[in-house]
Amino acid sequence: MLDGFASPPRRRPPGSGRRSGAKRRERGASDAEGNAPGDAAGPGAPPGEDTALELLREGSLEILGRLIEASNETWYCSVTSGDLSAACVYKPIAGERPLWDFPTGTLAGREVAAYVVSRAGGWDVVPPTVMRDGPYGPGMCQLWIDVDPETDLIELARRGDHPGLRDLAVFDAVVNNADRKIGHLLPVPSGHLFGCDHGVCFAQDYKLRTVLWQWRGKSLPRRATDALRRVFDLVESGELTSELAKWLSPGELEAMRIRVDRLLKHRVHPYPPEDWPAIPWPPY
């Protein structure tokens, strides 16, 4: 077990757990290994996460199956180092589908950047994520989260009284998430809520597209403004931007700073865009 994060048994077959739905897993895949250093978590990472991050960066990566419904090449893997083993998701840059509105080859880095921002704000909504080499080249590697099978994700996504869900909505506004679907919600039995699939975040233009609009125009709670202040202070000091500059352009970093500044100034949840679809399709 890795300090509060779900750590499945060594070499567990991909059909035995859940992340965004077991039906997305294709049984059977070739074996391969990768072992190369990655990048640190950046500002705000709690000490208890060091074990998970080191395992993801340095462990031996073995492919166990493929998530066949993902838009980009996505592999379910085991990562092992010594007597530690966990399941993870590996998305190689070489398997990214080109998009008209995001530079080619940048999606994996955006996933790492989302993790860094999540930790900087204290939201802890993105599972431990690193950039590393793998069987199909450099890519994003993220700890697999076992989802609570008793949770109805559609019902969860509609709730207006879930603090963790509201944290995720604020986080999405900061990173300008263009694809927050219901299936990207990862509730765990402890009650904590994670989110996954942050490759289409951090665009300069306002592209917020989400199923979490139930707080639009409502005042931000104190916990949200405290988190936003932490992020803004780290941006202003340069500590956060120096880390994010590995993955994002100067224009994207400045756009994020402006978004955080406006959220702190107006202290309300954002409204849906008028010239951009407000809900992703399909929403699940």
Tab-separated table of C-alpha atoms in Angstrom:
chain	number	residue	atom	x	y	z
A	1	MET	CA	0.000	0.000	0.000
A	2	LEU	CA	1.380	3.423	-0.945
A	3	ASP	CA	0.507	5.999	1.717
A	4	GLY	CA	-3.220	6.244	1.154
A	5	PHE	CA	-3.227	5.519	-2.564
A	6	ALA	CA	-4.690	2.344	-4.020
A	7	SER	CA	-1.868	-0.097	-4.752
A	8	PRO	CA	-3.186	-3.279	-6.381
A	9	PRO	CA	-1.467	-6.674	-6.085
A	10	ARG	CA	1.643	-7.343	-8.136
A	11	ARG	CA	0.858	-8.200	-11.757
A	12	ARG	CA	-2.901	-7.969	-11.251
A	13	PRO	CA	-4.729	-8.580	-14.553
A	14	PRO	CA	-6.303	-5.425	-15.997
A	15	GLY	CA	-9.868	-6.671	-15.748
A	16	SER	CA	-9.848	-6.984	-11.948
A	17	GLY	CA	-10.188	-3.347	-10.934
A	18	ARG	CA	-11.809	-0.075	-11.940
A	19	ARG	CA	-10.612	3.368	-12.889
A	20	SER	CA	-12.870	4.850	-15.513
A	21	GLY	CA	-14.667	1.582	-16.148
A	22	ALA	CA	-13.341	-1.967	-16.501
A	23	LYS	CA	-15.129	-2.334	-19.810
A	24	ARG	CA	-12.472	-0.111	-21.386
A	25	ARG	CA	-9.697	-2.643	-20.821
A	26	GLU	CA	-8.496	-5.019	-23.488
A	27	ARG	CA	-7.210	-8.283	-22.015
A	28	GLY	CA	-3.852	-9.526	-23.167
A	29	ALA	CA	-0.858	-7.460	-24.244
A	30	SER	CA	2.810	-7.874	-24.977
A	31	ASP	CA	5.407	-7.655	-22.193
A	32	ALA	CA	7.917	-4.813	-22.085
A	33	GLU	CA	9.978	-2.878	-19.562
A	34	GLY	CA	11.200	0.683	-19.205
A	35	ASN	CA	13.344	2.244	-16.523
A	36	ALA	CA	14.315	5.891	-16.772
A	37	PRO	CA	14.272	8.878	-14.433
A	38	GLY	CA	11.430	11.381	-14.524
A	39	ASP	CA	10.672	14.711	-12.928
A	40	ALA	CA	9.891	15.679	-9.355
A	41	ALA	CA	6.425	16.492	-8.129
A	42	GLY	CA	7.072	20.219	-7.842
A	43	PRO	CA	5.865	22.636	-5.168
A	44	GLY	CA	3.207	21.498	-2.747
A	45	ALA	CA	3.727	17.721	-2.906
A	46	PRO	CA	3.237	16.177	0.538
A	47	PRO	CA	6.086	13.955	1.842
A	48	GLY	CA	3.816	10.878	1.928
A	49	GLU	CA	3.694	10.891	-1.847
A	50	ASP	CA	7.419	10.524	-2.368
A	51	THR	CA	7.210	6.717	-2.388
A	52	ALA	CA	4.569	6.659	-5.105
A	53	LEU	CA	6.402	9.194	-7.241
A	54	GLU	CA	9.733	7.393	-6.942
A	55	LEU	CA	8.106	4.094	-7.867
A	56	LEU	CA	6.460	5.650	-10.926
A	57	ARG	CA	9.708	7.319	-12.018
A	58	GLU	CA	12.217	4.570	-11.337
A	59	GLY	CA	10.271	1.284	-11.301
A	60	SER	CA	10.249	-1.347	-14.011
A	61	LEU	CA	7.220	-0.793	-16.239
A	62	GLU	CA	5.380	-3.807	-17.666
A	63	ILE	CA	2.391	-3.539	-19.998
A	64	LEU	CA	-0.601	-5.681	-18.986
A	65	GLY	CA	-3.386	-4.363	-21.206
A	66	ARG	CA	-4.756	-1.475	-23.209
A	67	LEU	CA	-7.645	0.925	-22.521
A	68	ILE	CA	-9.191	0.585	-25.950
A	69	GLU	CA	-11.821	3.360	-25.755
A	70	ALA	CA	-9.318	6.101	-24.892
A	71	SER	CA	-8.840	8.793	-27.538
A	72	ASN	CA	-5.065	8.448	-27.291
A	73	GLU	CA	-2.894	5.377	-26.841
A	74	THR	CA	-3.316	4.377	-23.186
A	75	TRP	CA	-1.756	1.348	-21.500
A	76	TYR	CA	-2.569	-0.359	-18.200
A	77	CYS	CA	0.717	-1.389	-16.583
A	78	SER	CA	2.387	-2.674	-13.467
A	79	VAL	CA	5.361	-0.773	-12.067
A	80	THR	CA	7.737	-2.573	-9.727
A	81	SER	CA	10.790	-1.628	-7.685
A	82	GLY	CA	12.129	-4.039	-5.080
A	83	ASP	CA	9.232	-5.253	-2.942
A	84	LEU	CA	6.952	-2.402	-4.027
A	85	SER	CA	4.489	-2.807	-6.861
A	86	ALA	CA	1.499	-0.828	-8.117
A	87	ALA	CA	-0.739	-0.497	-11.149
A	88	CYS	CA	-0.464	2.579	-13.328
A	89	VAL	CA	-1.515	4.156	-16.605
A	90	TYR	CA	1.099	4.908	-19.254
A	91	LYS	CA	0.343	7.265	-22.163
A	92	PRO	CA	3.265	7.537	-24.607
A	93	ILE	CA	3.690	10.819	-26.445
A	94	ALA	CA	4.092	8.851	-29.680
A	95	GLY	CA	0.518	7.587	-29.286
A	96	GLU	CA	-1.132	11.004	-28.962
A	97	ARG	CA	-3.733	11.883	-31.590
A	98	PRO	CA	-3.053	15.313	-33.154
A	99	LEU	CA	-5.560	18.023	-32.184
A	100	TRP	CA	-6.303	21.270	-33.986
A	101	ASP	CA	-6.259	23.391	-30.822
A	102	PHE	CA	-3.337	21.912	-28.861
A	103	PRO	CA	0.286	21.618	-30.036
A	104	THR	CA	1.207	18.096	-31.118
A	105	GLY	CA	3.072	16.038	-28.550
A	106	THR	CA	2.126	18.162	-25.519
A	107	LEU	CA	-0.737	16.200	-23.939
A	108	ALA	CA	1.408	14.032	-21.652
A	109	GLY	CA	3.187	17.105	-20.326
A	110	ARG	CA	-0.155	18.775	-19.629
A	111	GLU	CA	-1.162	15.787	-17.513
A	112	VAL	CA	2.005	16.211	-15.450
A	113	ALA	CA	1.348	19.964	-15.189
A	114	ALA	CA	-2.186	19.274	-13.908
A	115	TYR	CA	-0.734	17.107	-11.141
A	116	VAL	CA	1.723	19.852	-10.184
A	117	VAL	CA	-1.066	22.462	-9.955
A	118	SER	CA	-3.293	20.076	-7.988
A	119	ARG	CA	-0.582	19.661	-5.365
A	120	ALA	CA	0.347	23.341	-5.328
A	121	GLY	CA	-3.221	24.313	-4.447
A	122	GLY	CA	-3.635	21.516	-1.926
A	123	TRP	CA	-6.565	20.081	-3.909
A	124	ASP	CA	-4.978	16.614	-4.244
A	125	VAL	CA	-7.418	15.735	-7.031
A	126	VAL	CA	-4.900	14.335	-9.541
A	127	PRO	CA	-3.195	11.002	-8.808
A	128	PRO	CA	0.632	10.991	-8.643
A	129	THR	CA	1.855	11.602	-12.191
A	130	VAL	CA	5.335	11.725	-13.743
A	131	MET	CA	6.988	11.921	-17.133
A	132	ARG	CA	9.223	8.951	-17.853
A	133	ASP	CA	10.511	6.661	-20.546
A	134	GLY	CA	8.571	3.479	-21.287
A	135	PRO	CA	8.152	0.622	-23.744
A	136	TYR	CA	6.905	3.018	-26.438
A	137	GLY	CA	9.067	5.999	-25.592
A	138	PRO	CA	8.621	8.972	-23.238
A	139	GLY	CA	5.173	9.513	-21.839
A	140	MET	CA	2.948	10.218	-18.870
A	141	CYS	CA	2.798	7.615	-16.096
A	142	GLN	CA	0.058	7.949	-13.465
A	143	LEU	CA	-0.835	5.828	-10.453
A	144	TRP	CA	-3.940	3.712	-11.000
A	145	ILE	CA	-6.808	4.522	-8.618
A	146	ASP	CA	-9.264	1.807	-7.570
A	147	VAL	CA	-12.696	3.403	-7.721
A	148	ASP	CA	-15.382	2.700	-5.114
A	149	PRO	CA	-17.705	0.254	-6.924
A	150	GLU	CA	-20.665	1.376	-4.805
A	151	THR	CA	-20.596	4.949	-6.119
A	152	ASP	CA	-22.999	5.924	-8.897
A	153	LEU	CA	-20.880	8.309	-10.978
A	154	ILE	CA	-23.857	9.949	-12.690
A	155	GLU	CA	-25.484	10.676	-9.345
A	156	LEU	CA	-22.153	11.906	-7.953
A	157	ALA	CA	-21.626	14.310	-10.861
A	158	ARG	CA	-25.013	15.955	-10.179
A	159	ARG	CA	-24.422	16.624	-6.493
A	160	GLY	CA	-24.146	20.172	-5.209
A	161	ASP	CA	-23.154	19.282	-1.648
A	162	HIS	CA	-19.927	17.332	-2.238
A	163	PRO	CA	-16.859	19.372	-1.151
A	164	GLY	CA	-14.448	17.224	-3.146
A	165	LEU	CA	-16.517	17.590	-6.303
A	166	ARG	CA	-16.593	21.347	-5.809
A	167	ASP	CA	-12.820	21.367	-5.317
A	168	LEU	CA	-12.522	19.580	-8.641
A	169	ALA	CA	-14.733	22.202	-10.308
A	170	VAL	CA	-12.482	24.996	-9.012
A	171	PHE	CA	-9.361	23.113	-10.064
A	172	ASP	CA	-10.816	22.645	-13.562
A	173	ALA	CA	-11.425	26.383	-13.809
A	174	VAL	CA	-7.768	27.037	-12.947
A	175	VAL	CA	-6.336	24.572	-15.460
A	176	ASN	CA	-9.023	25.399	-18.074
A	177	ASN	CA	-10.078	21.787	-18.474
A	178	ALA	CA	-11.677	21.270	-21.871
A	179	ASP	CA	-12.898	17.725	-21.187
A	180	ARG	CA	-14.279	17.004	-17.685
A	181	LYS	CA	-16.518	13.986	-18.266
A	182	ILE	CA	-18.432	11.924	-15.711
A	183	GLY	CA	-16.187	8.941	-16.407
A	184	HIS	CA	-13.161	10.992	-15.399
A	185	LEU	CA	-14.347	11.085	-11.773
A	186	LEU	CA	-12.496	8.640	-9.507
A	187	PRO	CA	-14.140	8.369	-6.070
A	188	VAL	CA	-12.355	6.082	-3.602
A	189	PRO	CA	-13.891	4.243	-0.617
A	190	SER	CA	-12.399	6.747	1.873
A	191	GLY	CA	-14.586	9.469	0.338
A	192	HIS	CA	-11.771	11.314	-1.420
A	193	LEU	CA	-12.305	12.204	-5.074
A	194	PHE	CA	-9.669	12.114	-7.789
A	195	GLY	CA	-9.961	13.037	-11.457
A	196	CYS	CA	-8.101	11.735	-14.501
A	197	ASP	CA	-7.435	12.588	-18.163
A	198	HIS	CA	-6.064	16.140	-18.074
A	199	GLY	CA	-4.305	16.185	-21.430
A	200	VAL	CA	-6.495	18.949	-22.891
A	201	CYS	CA	-5.959	21.568	-20.200
A	202	PHE	CA	-4.119	24.904	-19.984
A	203	ALA	CA	-5.180	26.381	-23.322
A	204	GLN	CA	-4.735	30.156	-23.575
A	205	ASP	CA	-8.305	30.687	-24.783
A	206	TYR	CA	-11.215	30.008	-22.432
A	207	LYS	CA	-12.215	26.406	-23.199
A	208	LEU	CA	-13.753	25.181	-19.950
A	209	ARG	CA	-15.969	22.242	-20.880
A	210	THR	CA	-17.336	20.195	-18.010
A	211	VAL	CA	-20.310	18.360	-16.532
A	212	LEU	CA	-19.809	20.280	-13.259
A	213	TRP	CA	-21.752	23.505	-13.839
A	214	GLN	CA	-24.024	23.259	-10.769
A	215	TRP	CA	-22.127	26.055	-8.977
A	216	ARG	CA	-21.915	28.504	-11.891
A	217	GLY	CA	-22.136	32.093	-10.621
A	218	LYS	CA	-22.171	31.027	-6.955
A	219	SER	CA	-19.727	32.448	-4.447
A	220	LEU	CA	-16.553	30.462	-3.947
A	221	PRO	CA	-16.226	28.819	-0.515
A	222	ARG	CA	-13.370	29.798	1.784
A	223	ARG	CA	-11.461	26.590	1.090
A	224	ALA	CA	-11.492	27.471	-2.625
A	225	THR	CA	-10.132	30.985	-2.152
A	226	ASP	CA	-7.453	29.651	0.207
A	227	ALA	CA	-6.353	27.161	-2.459
A	228	LEU	CA	-6.401	29.829	-5.166
A	229	ARG	CA	-4.301	32.121	-2.999
A	230	ARG	CA	-1.717	29.368	-2.535
A	231	VAL	CA	-1.490	28.880	-6.279
A	232	PHE	CA	-1.329	32.612	-6.989
A	233	ASP	CA	1.445	33.178	-4.445
A	234	LEU	CA	3.493	30.332	-5.925
A	235	VAL	CA	2.971	31.757	-9.411
A	236	GLU	CA	3.997	35.248	-8.332
A	237	SER	CA	7.116	33.924	-6.601
A	238	GLY	CA	8.077	32.033	-9.752
A	239	GLU	CA	8.288	28.699	-7.931
A	240	LEU	CA	5.290	27.191	-9.669
A	241	THR	CA	5.848	28.729	-13.086
A	242	SER	CA	9.446	27.480	-13.225
A	243	GLU	CA	8.167	23.937	-12.755
A	244	LEU	CA	5.258	24.307	-15.194
A	245	ALA	CA	7.487	25.897	-17.838
A	246	LYS	CA	8.755	22.397	-18.635
A	247	TRP	CA	5.328	21.547	-20.035
A	248	LEU	CA	3.524	24.799	-20.874
A	249	SER	CA	4.239	27.835	-23.062
A	250	PRO	CA	4.766	31.343	-21.616
A	251	GLY	CA	1.372	32.370	-23.007
A	252	GLU	CA	-0.357	29.422	-21.349
A	253	LEU	CA	1.313	30.199	-18.030
A	254	GLU	CA	0.232	33.832	-18.206
A	255	ALA	CA	-3.323	32.793	-19.090
A	256	MET	CA	-3.409	30.563	-15.997
A	257	ARG	CA	-2.161	33.429	-13.834
A	258	ILE	CA	-4.955	35.636	-15.190
A	259	ARG	CA	-7.580	32.953	-14.531
A	260	VAL	CA	-6.474	32.569	-10.912
A	261	ASP	CA	-6.332	36.337	-10.448
A	262	ARG	CA	-9.874	36.766	-11.805
A	263	LEU	CA	-11.236	33.957	-9.657
A	264	LEU	CA	-9.754	35.640	-6.586
A	265	LYS	CA	-11.050	39.044	-7.666
A	266	HIS	CA	-14.651	38.024	-8.410
A	267	ARG	CA	-14.833	35.058	-5.990
A	268	VAL	CA	-17.505	33.217	-7.950
A	269	HIS	CA	-17.527	30.014	-9.966
A	270	PRO	CA	-17.176	30.740	-13.690
A	271	TYR	CA	-20.044	30.686	-16.155
A	272	PRO	CA	-20.130	28.447	-19.254
A	273	PRO	CA	-18.458	29.901	-22.352
A	274	GLU	CA	-20.766	31.455	-24.940
A	275	ASP	CA	-18.738	30.476	-28.017
A	276	TRP	CA	-17.594	26.991	-26.983
A	277	PRO	CA	-19.573	23.836	-26.110
A	278	ALA	CA	-20.107	23.910	-22.353
A	279	ILE	CA	-20.414	20.130	-21.894
A	280	PRO	CA	-18.114	17.511	-23.442
A	281	TRP	CA	-19.543	14.874	-25.753
A	282	PRO	CA	-20.251	12.242	-24.828
A	283	PRO	CA	-20.704	13.590	-21.271
A	284	TYR	CA	-19.899	10.211	-19.706
